[in-house]
Every structure is written in structure tokens, then in C-alpha cells.
Coordinates of C-alpha atoms in Angstrom, one line a residue:
M6 CA -24.5 -97.5 -40.1
L7 CA -23.1 -96.2 -36.8
R8 CA -23.0 -92.5 -38.3
R9 CA -26.7 -92.7 -39.4
L10 CA -27.7 -94.0 -35.9
G11 CA -25.9 -91.1 -34.3
R12 CA -27.5 -88.5 -36.6
R13 CA -30.9 -90.0 -35.8
R14 CA -30.4 -89.8 -32.2
S15 CA -29.1 -86.2 -32.3
R16 CA -32.2 -85.2 -34.2
S17 CA -34.4 -86.9 -31.7
A18 CA -32.5 -85.6 -28.6
G19 CA -32.6 -81.9 -29.6
C20 CA -34.9 -79.5 -31.5
S21 CA -33.9 -76.7 -33.7
Y22 CA -34.3 -72.9 -33.1
R23 CA -37.0 -72.8 -35.9
E24 CA -39.1 -75.4 -34.0
I25 CA -38.8 -73.6 -30.8
A26 CA -39.9 -70.4 -32.3
R27 CA -43.0 -71.9 -33.9
T28 CA -44.2 -73.3 -30.7
P29 CA -43.1 -70.6 -28.1
H30 CA -46.0 -71.2 -25.6
R31 CA -46.0 -75.1 -25.4
R32 CA -43.3 -77.5 -24.6
S33 CA -42.5 -80.1 -27.3
T34 CA -42.5 -83.7 -26.2
R35 CA -41.7 -84.7 -29.6
C36 CA -38.3 -83.2 -29.8
G37 CA -37.7 -83.7 -26.1
C38 CA -36.1 -80.2 -25.3
N39 CA -36.1 -79.0 -21.7
G40 CA -37.3 -75.7 -20.2
E41 CA -33.9 -74.0 -20.6
Q42 CA -34.0 -74.0 -24.3
V43 CA -37.4 -72.7 -24.4
M44 CA -36.5 -69.7 -22.2
D45 CA -33.5 -68.9 -24.5
A46 CA -35.9 -68.9 -27.6
K47 CA -38.1 -66.4 -25.8
V48 CA -35.2 -64.0 -25.0
A49 CA -33.9 -64.2 -28.5
E50 CA -37.4 -63.4 -29.9
E51 CA -37.9 -60.5 -27.4
E52 CA -34.4 -58.8 -28.2
G53 CA -35.2 -59.0 -31.9
G54 CA -38.6 -57.3 -31.5
S55 CA -37.1 -54.5 -29.3
S56 CA -34.4 -53.7 -31.7
S57 CA -36.8 -53.5 -34.6
S58 CA -39.3 -51.3 -32.7
A59 CA -36.4 -48.8 -31.6
L60 CA -35.3 -48.6 -35.2
L61 CA -38.8 -47.8 -36.3
R62 CA -39.1 -45.0 -33.6
L63 CA -35.8 -43.5 -34.7
K64 CA -36.9 -43.5 -38.2
S65 CA -40.1 -41.8 -37.3
R66 CA -38.2 -39.0 -35.4
F67 CA -36.0 -38.1 -38.3
T68 CA -38.8 -36.7 -40.6
P69 CA -37.9 -34.8 -43.8
R70 CA -38.4 -31.6 -42.0
T71 CA -36.0 -32.7 -39.2
R72 CA -33.4 -33.9 -41.7
L73 CA -33.6 -30.6 -43.6
A74 CA -33.1 -28.7 -40.4
L75 CA -30.1 -30.5 -39.5
M76 CA -28.7 -30.4 -42.8
F77 CA -28.7 -26.6 -43.0
G78 CA -28.5 -25.9 -39.3
F79 CA -25.1 -27.3 -38.5
P80 CA -23.2 -25.3 -41.3
A81 CA -25.2 -22.2 -40.3
L82 CA -23.9 -22.6 -36.7
A83 CA -20.4 -23.4 -37.9
I84 CA -20.5 -20.2 -40.0
I85 CA -21.7 -18.0 -37.2
A86 CA -19.1 -19.4 -34.8
L87 CA -16.4 -18.8 -37.4
V88 CA -17.6 -15.1 -37.9
V89 CA -17.7 -14.6 -34.1
M90 CA -14.2 -16.0 -33.8
M91 CA -12.9 -13.7 -36.7
L92 CA -14.4 -10.7 -35.0
T93 CA -13.4 -11.3 -31.4
G94 CA -10.2 -13.1 -32.1
G95 CA -7.2 -11.5 -30.2
R96 CA -9.4 -8.9 -28.7
H97 CA -9.2 -10.1 -25.0
E98 CA -5.9 -11.0 -23.3
E99 CA -6.2 -13.0 -20.0
T100 CA -4.0 -14.6 -17.5
E101 CA -4.3 -16.9 -14.3
N102 CA -1.1 -15.3 -12.9
A103 CA -3.0 -12.6 -11.1
Y104 CA -3.2 -11.7 -7.4
V105 CA -4.9 -9.1 -5.2
Q106 CA -2.4 -6.5 -3.8
A107 CA -2.7 -4.0 -0.9
A108 CA -0.4 -1.4 0.4
R109 CA 1.5 -2.5 3.4
V110 CA 2.5 0.3 5.8
P111 CA 5.2 -0.7 8.3
V112 CA 4.5 0.3 11.9
S113 CA 7.5 1.5 13.6
T114 CA 8.6 4.1 16.4
S115 CA 10.5 7.3 15.9
V116 CA 12.0 7.0 19.4
P117 CA 13.6 4.1 21.2
G118 CA 11.8 2.8 24.3
R119 CA 10.1 -0.1 26.1
I120 CA 6.6 -1.0 25.2
V121 CA 4.2 -0.5 28.3
Q122 CA 0.9 -0.8 26.6
M123 CA -0.7 -2.7 23.6
R124 CA -3.9 -1.1 22.3
V125 CA -4.6 -3.4 19.4
H126 CA -4.4 -7.0 18.6
D127 CA -3.8 -9.1 15.5
N128 CA -6.1 -8.4 12.5
D129 CA -7.9 -5.4 14.2
T130 CA -9.5 -2.7 12.1
V131 CA -8.1 0.7 13.1
R132 CA -8.8 4.3 12.3
A133 CA -6.3 7.1 11.4
G134 CA -5.2 8.6 14.6
Q135 CA -5.9 5.5 16.7
V136 CA -3.2 4.7 19.5
L137 CA -1.6 1.4 18.6
F138 CA 0.8 1.0 21.5
V139 CA 2.5 3.2 24.0
L140 CA 6.1 3.4 25.1
D141 CA 7.6 4.2 28.5
Q142 CA 7.3 7.8 29.1
A143 CA 9.6 8.4 32.1
N144 CA 12.6 9.7 30.3
P145 CA 10.8 12.0 27.8
R146 CA 8.9 13.5 30.6
A147 CA 12.0 14.4 32.5
D148 CA 13.5 15.8 29.4
V149 CA 10.5 18.0 29.0
A150 CA 10.8 19.3 32.5
Q151 CA 14.6 19.9 32.1
F152 CA 14.1 21.9 29.0
E153 CA 11.0 24.0 30.4
A154 CA 13.4 24.9 33.4
A155 CA 16.1 25.8 31.0
L156 CA 13.6 28.0 28.9
A157 CA 12.6 30.0 32.0
S158 CA 16.3 30.5 32.8
A159 CA 17.1 31.8 29.3
R160 CA 14.1 34.2 29.4
A161 CA 15.2 35.6 32.8
R162 CA 18.7 35.9 31.5
V163 CA 17.5 37.9 28.5
A164 CA 15.4 40.1 30.7
S165 CA 18.5 40.9 32.9
L166 CA 20.4 41.8 29.7
Q167 CA 17.7 44.1 28.7
A168 CA 17.8 45.8 32.2
E169 CA 21.5 46.1 32.0
Y170 CA 21.3 47.6 28.5
R171 CA 18.8 50.3 29.9
A172 CA 21.3 51.1 32.7
Q173 CA 24.2 51.3 30.5
S174 CA 22.2 53.6 28.2
A175 CA 21.4 55.9 31.1
G176 CA 25.0 55.9 32.1
V177 CA 26.1 56.9 28.8
R178 CA 23.7 59.9 28.9
A179 CA 24.9 60.8 32.3
R180 CA 28.5 60.7 31.0
E181 CA 27.7 62.7 28.0
E182 CA 26.2 65.5 30.3
A183 CA 29.2 65.2 32.4
L184 CA 31.5 65.8 29.5
S185 CA 29.4 68.8 28.4
F186 CA 29.8 70.3 31.8
A187 CA 33.6 69.7 31.9
R188 CA 33.9 71.3 28.5
A189 CA 32.0 74.3 29.6
E190 CA 34.1 74.7 32.7
L191 CA 37.4 74.4 30.7
A192 CA 36.2 77.1 28.3
R193 CA 35.3 79.4 31.3
A194 CA 38.6 78.7 33.0
R195 CA 40.6 79.6 29.8
Q196 CA 38.6 82.9 29.4
L197 CA 39.3 83.9 33.0
G198 CA 42.9 82.9 32.7
A199 CA 43.2 85.1 29.7
E200 CA 41.7 88.0 31.6
G201 CA 44.1 87.2 34.4
I202 CA 41.4 86.5 36.8
A203 CA 41.8 82.7 37.1
A204 CA 45.1 81.1 38.0
R205 CA 46.9 78.7 35.7
Q206 CA 46.2 75.7 38.1
D207 CA 42.4 76.4 37.6
V208 CA 42.7 76.0 34.0
E209 CA 44.8 72.8 34.2
A210 CA 42.2 71.4 36.7
A211 CA 39.3 72.2 34.2
R212 CA 41.3 70.5 31.5
H213 CA 41.9 67.3 33.5
G214 CA 38.1 67.2 34.4
E215 CA 37.2 67.3 30.6
E216 CA 39.6 64.5 29.9
Q217 CA 38.3 62.5 32.7
A218 CA 34.6 63.0 31.7
L219 CA 35.6 62.0 28.1
A220 CA 37.3 58.7 29.3
E221 CA 34.2 58.0 31.4
L222 CA 31.9 58.4 28.4
S223 CA 34.0 56.1 26.3
G224 CA 33.9 53.3 28.9
A225 CA 30.1 53.8 29.3
R226 CA 29.7 53.5 25.5
Q227 CA 31.7 50.3 25.5
S228 CA 29.6 48.7 28.3
L229 CA 26.5 49.8 26.3
A230 CA 27.8 48.1 23.2
A231 CA 28.5 44.9 25.2
A232 CA 25.0 45.0 26.5
L233 CA 23.6 45.4 23.1
A234 CA 25.6 42.6 21.8
G235 CA 24.2 40.4 24.6
L236 CA 20.7 41.4 23.2
G237 CA 21.6 40.1 19.7
G238 CA 22.3 43.5 18.3
S239 CA 18.8 44.9 18.7
A240 CA 17.8 46.9 21.8
N241 CA 14.1 46.4 21.0
L242 CA 14.2 42.5 20.5
D243 CA 11.6 40.6 22.1
V244 CA 12.5 38.0 24.7
E245 CA 11.1 35.1 22.7
E246 CA 13.1 36.2 19.7
H247 CA 16.3 36.1 21.5
P248 CA 18.8 33.4 20.0
S249 CA 19.4 31.7 23.4
V250 CA 15.7 31.5 24.1
R251 CA 14.9 30.2 20.6
E252 CA 17.6 27.5 21.1
V253 CA 16.1 26.3 24.4
V254 CA 12.6 26.4 22.8
A255 CA 13.7 24.2 19.9
R256 CA 15.0 21.7 22.4
L257 CA 11.8 21.8 24.4
E258 CA 9.9 21.2 21.3
R259 CA 12.0 18.2 20.4
A260 CA 11.7 16.8 23.8
R261 CA 7.8 17.3 23.6
L262 CA 7.7 15.5 20.2
A263 CA 9.8 12.6 21.7
L264 CA 7.1 12.5 24.5
S265 CA 4.3 12.4 21.9
Y266 CA 6.0 9.8 20.0
T267 CA 5.8 7.5 22.7
E268 CA 2.2 7.0 21.7
V269 CA 2.3 5.4 18.3
I270 CA -0.7 6.1 16.3
A271 CA -2.1 4.8 12.9
L272 CA -1.6 7.2 10.1
Q273 CA -4.2 5.6 7.9
D274 CA -7.3 3.5 8.1
G275 CA -6.8 -0.1 7.7
V276 CA -6.1 -3.5 9.3
V277 CA -3.1 -4.3 11.5
T278 CA -1.5 -7.7 11.2
R279 CA 1.4 -9.5 12.8
V280 CA 0.8 -7.8 16.0
D281 CA 1.2 -10.8 18.2
Q282 CA 5.0 -11.0 17.7
V283 CA 5.2 -7.7 19.8
Q284 CA 4.4 -7.9 23.6
V285 CA 4.4 -5.6 26.5
G286 CA 8.0 -5.2 27.9
T287 CA 9.6 -5.5 24.5
F288 CA 12.5 -2.8 23.9
V289 CA 12.3 -1.5 20.4
N290 CA 14.6 0.9 18.5
A291 CA 13.7 3.9 16.4
G292 CA 12.9 2.9 13.0
Q293 CA 12.3 -0.9 13.8
T294 CA 9.4 -2.4 11.9
L295 CA 7.1 -4.1 14.5
F296 CA 4.1 -5.1 12.5
W297 CA 2.2 -4.2 9.4
L298 CA -0.8 -2.0 8.5
I299 CA -2.7 -3.0 5.4
A300 CA -4.3 0.2 4.1
G301 CA -5.5 1.9 1.2
A302 CA -7.7 0.5 -1.8
P303 CA -6.7 -3.0 -3.1
W304 CA -5.8 -3.6 -6.6
V305 CA -4.8 -6.7 -8.7
E306 CA -1.4 -7.2 -10.2
A307 CA -1.7 -9.4 -13.3
N308 CA 1.5 -10.7 -14.7
F309 CA 0.7 -10.8 -18.5
K310 CA 3.3 -12.5 -21.0
E311 CA 5.4 -10.0 -22.9
N312 CA 3.6 -10.9 -26.1
Q313 CA 0.2 -10.0 -24.7
I314 CA 0.7 -6.3 -23.8
A315 CA 1.4 -5.1 -27.3
H316 CA -2.2 -3.6 -27.6
M317 CA -2.9 -2.8 -24.0
R318 CA -3.1 0.8 -22.8
A319 CA -3.9 2.4 -19.6
G320 CA -7.8 3.1 -19.1
Q321 CA -8.8 0.0 -21.0
R322 CA -11.6 -2.1 -19.5
A323 CA -10.8 -5.2 -17.6
T324 CA -12.7 -8.0 -16.0
I325 CA -11.5 -9.6 -12.8
R326 CA -12.7 -12.9 -11.2
I327 CA -11.7 -13.7 -7.7
D328 CA -11.4 -17.4 -6.7
S329 CA -12.5 -16.9 -3.1
F330 CA -15.6 -15.2 -4.3
G331 CA -16.9 -18.2 -6.3
G332 CA -15.6 -16.8 -9.7
R333 CA -17.7 -13.5 -9.3
S334 CA -16.7 -11.0 -11.9
F335 CA -15.7 -7.3 -11.0
E336 CA -15.1 -4.6 -13.4
A337 CA -11.7 -2.9 -13.5
R338 CA -9.5 -0.7 -15.4
V339 CA -5.8 -1.1 -16.6
A340 CA -4.1 1.4 -14.1
S341 CA -0.4 1.2 -15.1
F342 CA 2.5 -1.0 -16.4
S343 CA 5.5 -1.9 -14.6
P344 CA 8.7 -0.4 -16.0
G345 CA 10.4 -3.8 -16.0
T346 CA 9.6 -7.3 -16.1
G347 CA 9.4 -9.4 -12.7
A348 CA 12.6 -10.9 -13.2
V349 CA 14.4 -7.6 -13.4
F350 CA 13.3 -6.6 -9.8
S351 CA 13.8 -10.0 -8.3
P352 CA 16.4 -10.4 -5.4
L353 CA 18.6 -12.5 -7.7
P354 CA 18.0 -11.4 -11.3
A355 CA 18.8 -13.9 -14.1
Q356 CA 22.3 -13.6 -15.6
N357 CA 21.8 -14.0 -19.4
A358 CA 25.4 -13.5 -20.4
T359 CA 26.1 -17.1 -19.8
G360 CA 26.9 -20.0 -22.4
N361 CA 23.7 -22.0 -21.4
W362 CA 21.1 -19.3 -22.1
V363 CA 17.7 -20.5 -22.8
K364 CA 15.0 -18.0 -23.9
V365 CA 12.1 -17.7 -21.4
V366 CA 8.9 -15.7 -22.1
Q367 CA 9.0 -12.9 -19.6
R368 CA 6.0 -11.5 -17.7
V369 CA 5.2 -7.8 -17.1
P370 CA 3.2 -6.8 -13.9
V371 CA 0.1 -4.8 -14.9
R372 CA -1.8 -2.9 -12.2
L373 CA -5.5 -3.3 -12.5
S374 CA -7.8 -0.9 -10.4
F375 CA -11.2 -2.0 -9.4
V376 CA -14.2 0.2 -10.5
D377 CA -16.7 0.8 -7.7
P378 CA -15.8 -2.4 -5.6
P379 CA -18.7 -3.7 -3.4
P380 CA -18.3 -2.3 0.1
D381 CA -19.4 -5.6 1.7
L382 CA -16.6 -7.6 0.3
I383 CA -13.0 -7.6 1.6
F384 CA -10.3 -8.1 -0.9
R385 CA -7.5 -9.7 1.0
A386 CA -4.0 -9.3 -0.2
G387 CA -2.8 -12.3 -1.9
L388 CA -6.0 -13.8 -3.1
S389 CA -5.8 -15.7 -6.7
A390 CA -7.6 -13.9 -9.4
H391 CA -8.2 -14.3 -13.1
A392 CA -7.6 -11.1 -15.1
R393 CA -9.1 -10.4 -18.6
V394 CA -8.4 -7.1 -20.5
D395 CA -10.4 -5.9 -23.5
T396 CA -7.6 -4.4 -25.7
H397 CA -10.3 -3.0 -28.2
S398 CA -11.8 -0.8 -25.8
D399 CA -11.1 2.9 -26.0
P400 CA -9.0 4.3 -23.1
D401 CA -9.9 7.9 -23.6
S402 CA -13.6 7.2 -23.5
L403 CA -13.2 5.2 -20.2
R404 CA -10.9 7.5 -18.5
G405 CA -13.5 9.6 -16.9
R406 CA -15.7 6.9 -15.7

């Protein structure tokens, strides 16, 4: 009896979902349900209706024509993609291990000295022949003045030797004439002595005069030879061609070069960097690197794996993307290959003759040259790049481009 009473009460206290669905717009006082139960019924009905309408719309979209297109379209696209992969597979080799490079020219001096002027600053653009800095010129100028005076003295000395040679030559001619006269006197004295007209003493005096003239001629000839040797063995030698003059001229030219080296100039067009570490008053030695000049056309050094360069050749087409330019692509060509891997030329090369050897894929630096780079863009050294080489392009047909 108690169970039956409980069932009756539960039936009278609550209403079923079916009853609520039948009377959605009015509240049932018969079953005694509250407003929350009615709202739950409404939500359930709306959800069921929306799902069924969505299913109908989806079925209306997939018409027989659409289903046929999907049935044959996806396999066709897959076949096309497979053919493209077969035709282009292995054609392009690419790497992210690529960086922009530029020639770095060390700026140094040929003579030691103290810097008195700085004509450039860090990151300045310079032209070939532009003065970068100036060294103290006091000592080089003094050397130039000293050798200029030495050159004038050497020229005067050579001129004096030439005058002496001319005088010695005239003396030799005079001694030759005196010898000829003495010999003629000796012959006349002998003839007169044979005829008994001249005394024997006259003949002896004539013989002595002939011997004295011969001795004087010999001495004059020796003096002439000495004067000729002083002129370098040539009587007609120009003053500027004399060895002593040429020696002083060479020293003077060296002093003038040292003076010109005090103005250090740029040998190429480019951009100077690390200039701020050199200041006025710094004493520098000859050959000491002071800062750098970034010059010449930039290129890209792409470090490809050793198993990627089998079909690469110089002259093949390449594409370069620079990260700093938003991935913009630039046309390039394969210029050259390094004769060794990067590990070979490292300061501490790997020692492979050890017991714990592990094979590591090596990388070979490949130089890529830009083809007509935009003049408004600056390819700074060290920028990251992405390099891609078309190994199926003909190097011979692209070499002249």
C-alpha cells in the first residue's frame, strides 16, 4: 500500500517530457510542473530542430554533381602532385646555413708615426683616394730636406769631377806635345853630335829632357784615368746618371714616399668600420691594422652538406632570400666551391685519428654571386640568408648572362 501511494504522489507531483512537449505554450496546472521544467523542454525542442535543419542544409549542398567532382577531383590532384614531385624531386638543393659576405680590407700604415688628424668616422662611406687620417710629418719632412741637400752636393761633386777630367785631359795633351818636342830635340842633338858640331853634353841634356817629358806624360795619363774612374768610367756620362747622384736620388725618393705615406688614403670605395678605436695622438707602427674597409661587391657563402653538392656546377642558377629584407628573393649564380670543408680551415681542425670517432656530415662553403643586385639595397656582411640552387640548370647557357 505504501509503494502504491508513493507512485501516485510522484505521478501527481511531476510531469513527463511528453506531456511538456505536447503543451509547450501553456503551463500545466494538472501535473503541477514549475517554469524551469517548461524552459528545459523548450531548449530541448529547439536543439533538436536546429540539428535536423543543419543536416538538411548539408545534404542539399552535396548534390550528385558535387559528389562526382569530389570523387574524381581528389585523385586527380593527388596524381598531379605526385607527377610534380617526380619531375622536380632532387632538382633544388637549399640550405639555411648561408650568410652575406664582403671583402674586408685592413687599413694600416706603411710608416710608423703618431696620428695628428682623423678625417673619417665610424661607418662613413669613402671613395678611392680619400684621406682617412694623417700622421705627424715633422721627421719625414726633415729627411726630405736632408736628402735634397745631399743631392745638390752630389751633383756639385760630379760636376767637379768632370771639370777635373777635362783639365787632366788637357794636361795629357800638353805632355804629349812636350814629349814630341823633346824627342825632336834629342834627334837634332844626335845629328849635330855625329857631325861634330854639338857637344856630347848637349846630346845628354836632350836625352834627359826626352825622359822627363815621358815621365810627365805618364803621370798625366794616370791622373786622367783616376778622373775618368771618378766619373764612373765614362767621360760623357750625364750628371744625373752618376752612381753617387742616383744613390742620393733614391734616398730622396724614399724620404718623399715616407712623407706621402703620412696621409693614409682609401685604396677602394667602401665603408670604414671600427674607426672609433683609433684616436688622435695614438702612435701606430708600420703594418699595424687600425680599422677595416668593407669594399667590393658582396656575395653569399652558402654552407651546403657534402651530399648536396654532387650535381652542383659553377654557373648554375640560384635564388637567395635575405631575412632582413622580409624574405625578398634575389637572383644569383654559383661562382665557386671551396677546396675544402669548413672544418679543414678552422683554427682547431678536428682530429679524426682518435678512438671515439663519430661520423659527422661535413659542409662545403659555396660562393654565390648576385646577378644585378638592386643599387638601393645594402647587403651588409653577416646577414642571414636562405640559398637555393637549381642543379638542373645548364651552367654553359647561363655563363654569359
